[in-house]
Amino acid sequence: MTLHPVATNATSLNDIEIRDDMAMIRILLAEDDEAMRTYLARALENAGYDVVAVDCGTSALPHLETETFDLLLSDIVMPEMDGIELAQRCAEVSPMTKVMFITGFAAVTLRASREAPQAKVLSKPFHLRDLVMEVQRVFGLPEHARL
């Protein structure tokens, strides 16, 4: 059985509904903040996604070159290789992989929109349900909310 996420009004990791009617979506998460990376990876896994989490763009690139991912979810501001450069490299080595950025910096959002206009930008702080719903929107999946 494969699991597939359904967006909810969840406020905790245990409040997310799971559907089993679609193939699992693979997400490569690049986030340099360990606590945020752990939280996001757990949340997305609990929502039914297959997640590989890394701490920087240079760690993400080998995964993109050797594995198949449906989505690159990347912080924009990271050491070594920022999320925008990572997205540009992703477009070269894995052009079918969709891109979504997460950032806490408004000015960086403008740069991301200019340099990677096809990518969705989600500004920190955000609620878990918002992240799950945005991932669903990226894939054109129905959004279901549980009250």
mmCIF file of C-alpha atoms in Angstrom:
data_model
loop_
_atom_site.group_PDB
_atom_site.id
_atom_site.type_symbol
_atom_site.label_atom_id
_atom_site.label_comp_id
_atom_site.label_asym_id
_atom_site.label_seq_id
_atom_site.Cartn_x
_atom_site.Cartn_y
_atom_site.Cartn_z
ATOM 1 C CA MET A 1 0.000 0.000 0.000
ATOM 2 C CA THR A 2 1.361 3.438 -0.883
ATOM 3 C CA LEU A 3 0.341 6.454 1.143
ATOM 4 C CA HIS A 4 -0.595 9.861 -0.136
ATOM 5 C CA PRO A 5 -1.102 13.035 1.902
ATOM 6 C CA VAL A 6 -4.320 14.941 2.301
ATOM 7 C CA ALA A 7 -4.097 18.532 3.514
ATOM 8 C CA THR A 8 -5.796 19.247 6.775
ATOM 9 C CA ASN A 9 -6.141 21.990 9.300
ATOM 10 C CA ALA A 10 -3.642 20.040 11.357
ATOM 11 C CA THR A 11 -1.623 21.830 13.954
ATOM 12 C CA SER A 12 0.484 18.842 14.963
ATOM 13 C CA LEU A 13 2.222 16.023 13.166
ATOM 14 C CA ASN A 14 -0.344 13.468 14.342
ATOM 15 C CA ASP A 15 -3.360 15.307 12.884
ATOM 16 C CA ILE A 16 -2.652 14.597 9.208
ATOM 17 C CA GLU A 17 -4.921 12.275 7.240
ATOM 18 C CA ILE A 18 -3.390 9.757 4.838
ATOM 19 C CA ARG A 19 -4.843 8.445 1.557
ATOM 20 C CA ASP A 20 -3.651 5.301 -0.176
ATOM 21 C CA ASP A 21 -4.909 5.845 -3.716
ATOM 22 C CA MET A 22 -1.857 7.453 -5.363
ATOM 23 C CA ALA A 23 1.860 6.752 -5.655
ATOM 24 C CA MET A 24 4.119 8.262 -3.020
ATOM 25 C CA ILE A 25 5.726 11.567 -3.942
ATOM 26 C CA ARG A 26 9.482 11.833 -3.267
ATOM 27 C CA ILE A 27 10.778 15.074 -1.780
ATOM 28 C CA LEU A 28 14.376 16.195 -1.390
ATOM 29 C CA LEU A 29 14.499 18.642 1.528
ATOM 30 C CA ALA A 30 17.520 20.954 1.808
ATOM 31 C CA GLU A 31 17.460 22.964 5.052
ATOM 32 C CA ASP A 32 20.510 24.033 7.028
ATOM 33 C CA ASP A 33 18.728 24.574 10.349
ATOM 34 C CA GLU A 34 18.750 21.156 12.025
ATOM 35 C CA ALA A 35 15.616 21.671 14.123
ATOM 36 C CA MET A 36 13.625 22.992 11.150
ATOM 37 C CA ARG A 37 14.943 20.209 8.877
ATOM 38 C CA THR A 38 13.946 17.536 11.399
ATOM 39 C CA TYR A 39 10.499 19.056 11.933
ATOM 40 C CA LEU A 40 9.755 19.491 8.222
ATOM 41 C CA ALA A 41 10.998 16.009 7.326
ATOM 42 C CA ARG A 42 8.893 14.396 10.058
ATOM 43 C CA ALA A 43 5.846 16.439 9.111
ATOM 44 C CA LEU A 44 6.114 15.560 5.428
ATOM 45 C CA GLU A 45 6.765 11.880 6.185
ATOM 46 C CA ASN A 46 3.740 11.800 8.496
ATOM 47 C CA ALA A 47 1.728 13.334 5.653
ATOM 48 C CA GLY A 48 2.699 10.372 3.481
ATOM 49 C CA TYR A 49 5.619 11.742 1.483
ATOM 50 C CA ASP A 50 8.949 9.970 0.994
ATOM 51 C CA VAL A 51 11.545 12.500 2.231
ATOM 52 C CA VAL A 52 15.313 12.657 1.972
ATOM 53 C CA ALA A 53 16.618 15.501 4.155
ATOM 54 C CA VAL A 54 20.046 17.126 3.829
ATOM 55 C CA ASP A 55 21.715 20.092 5.489
ATOM 56 C CA CYS A 56 22.922 22.070 2.466
ATOM 57 C CA GLY A 57 22.802 22.404 -1.294
ATOM 58 C CA THR A 58 26.136 20.680 -1.823
ATOM 59 C CA SER A 59 24.759 17.639 0.019
ATOM 60 C CA ALA A 60 21.544 17.731 -2.027
ATOM 61 C CA LEU A 61 23.186 17.806 -5.447
ATOM 62 C CA PRO A 62 24.517 14.203 -5.432
ATOM 63 C CA HIS A 63 21.009 12.966 -4.551
ATOM 64 C CA LEU A 64 19.559 14.874 -7.506
ATOM 65 C CA GLU A 65 22.186 13.362 -9.792
ATOM 66 C CA THR A 66 21.597 9.753 -8.704
ATOM 67 C CA GLU A 67 17.965 9.551 -7.542
ATOM 68 C CA THR A 68 14.565 10.640 -8.795
ATOM 69 C CA PHE A 69 12.635 13.274 -6.854
ATOM 70 C CA ASP A 70 9.287 14.848 -7.592
ATOM 71 C CA LEU A 71 10.013 17.966 -5.536
ATOM 72 C CA LEU A 72 13.032 19.877 -4.299
ATOM 73 C CA LEU A 73 12.005 21.749 -1.144
ATOM 74 C CA SER A 74 14.872 24.058 -0.293
ATOM 75 C CA ASP A 75 15.679 26.838 2.088
ATOM 76 C CA ILE A 76 17.058 29.751 0.084
ATOM 77 C CA VAL A 77 19.701 30.998 2.512
ATOM 78 C CA MET A 78 22.186 28.180 3.174
ATOM 79 C CA PRO A 79 25.975 27.964 3.426
ATOM 80 C CA GLU A 80 28.133 26.614 0.590
ATOM 81 C CA MET A 81 25.363 26.591 -2.064
ATOM 82 C CA ASP A 82 22.189 28.610 -1.616
ATOM 83 C CA GLY A 83 18.768 27.313 -2.600
ATOM 84 C CA ILE A 84 18.585 29.365 -5.790
ATOM 85 C CA GLU A 85 21.854 27.950 -7.103
ATOM 86 C CA LEU A 86 20.676 24.488 -6.056
ATOM 87 C CA ALA A 87 17.429 25.006 -7.994
ATOM 88 C CA GLN A 88 19.391 26.076 -11.060
ATOM 89 C CA ARG A 89 21.580 22.954 -10.828
ATOM 90 C CA CYS A 90 18.442 20.860 -10.262
ATOM 91 C CA ALA A 91 16.989 22.209 -13.511
ATOM 92 C CA GLU A 92 20.130 20.994 -15.308
ATOM 93 C CA VAL A 93 20.431 17.491 -13.796
ATOM 94 C CA SER A 94 16.793 16.715 -12.974
ATOM 95 C CA PRO A 95 14.552 18.944 -15.121
ATOM 96 C CA MET A 96 11.333 17.116 -14.174
ATOM 97 C CA THR A 97 11.811 17.889 -10.468
ATOM 98 C CA LYS A 98 9.549 20.702 -9.290
ATOM 99 C CA VAL A 99 10.998 23.337 -6.930
ATOM 100 C CA MET A 100 9.592 25.020 -3.840
ATOM 101 C CA PHE A 101 11.545 27.434 -1.680
ATOM 102 C CA ILE A 102 11.170 28.197 2.003
ATOM 103 C CA THR A 103 12.678 31.338 3.475
ATOM 104 C CA GLY A 104 12.451 33.728 6.373
ATOM 105 C CA PHE A 105 13.846 36.682 4.427
ATOM 106 C CA ALA A 106 11.497 38.904 2.417
ATOM 107 C CA ALA A 107 14.252 40.374 0.234
ATOM 108 C CA VAL A 108 15.413 36.883 -0.682
ATOM 109 C CA THR A 109 11.870 36.042 -1.794
ATOM 110 C CA LEU A 110 12.109 38.761 -4.457
ATOM 111 C CA ARG A 111 15.421 37.373 -5.721
ATOM 112 C CA ALA A 112 13.986 33.853 -5.842
ATOM 113 C CA SER A 113 10.939 35.023 -7.783
ATOM 114 C CA ARG A 114 13.204 36.752 -10.289
ATOM 115 C CA GLU A 115 15.798 33.970 -10.697
ATOM 116 C CA ALA A 116 13.472 30.951 -10.442
ATOM 117 C CA PRO A 117 10.029 32.218 -11.493
ATOM 118 C CA GLN A 118 8.578 28.700 -11.815
ATOM 119 C CA ALA A 119 9.270 27.952 -8.137
ATOM 120 C CA LYS A 120 6.773 28.491 -5.340
ATOM 121 C CA VAL A 121 8.104 30.461 -2.341
ATOM 122 C CA LEU A 122 6.733 29.753 1.131
ATOM 123 C CA SER A 123 7.725 32.333 3.760
ATOM 124 C CA LYS A 124 8.649 31.349 7.297
ATOM 125 C CA PRO A 125 6.984 31.122 9.689
ATOM 126 C CA PHE A 126 4.263 28.905 8.246
ATOM 127 C CA HIS A 127 1.868 26.331 9.646
ATOM 128 C CA LEU A 128 2.244 22.645 8.921
ATOM 129 C CA ARG A 129 -1.094 22.582 7.099
ATOM 130 C CA ASP A 130 0.120 25.405 4.820
ATOM 131 C CA LEU A 131 3.207 23.440 3.843
ATOM 132 C CA VAL A 132 1.201 20.287 3.105
ATOM 133 C CA MET A 133 -1.382 22.277 1.124
ATOM 134 C CA GLU A 134 1.317 24.038 -0.930
ATOM 135 C CA VAL A 135 2.978 20.729 -1.772
ATOM 136 C CA GLN A 136 -0.410 19.396 -2.856
ATOM 137 C CA ARG A 137 -0.986 22.478 -5.025
ATOM 138 C CA VAL A 138 2.386 21.989 -6.719
ATOM 139 C CA PHE A 139 1.189 18.568 -7.860
ATOM 140 C CA GLY A 140 -2.392 19.628 -8.611
ATOM 141 C CA LEU A 141 -3.750 17.338 -5.920
ATOM 142 C CA PRO A 142 -7.155 17.931 -4.339
ATOM 143 C CA GLU A 143 -7.068 19.808 -1.087
ATOM 144 C CA HIS A 144 -9.168 18.331 1.677
ATOM 145 C CA ALA A 145 -9.480 20.003 5.036
ATOM 146 C CA ARG A 146 -10.631 18.311 8.183
ATOM 147 C CA LEU A 147 -12.230 20.590 10.751
#
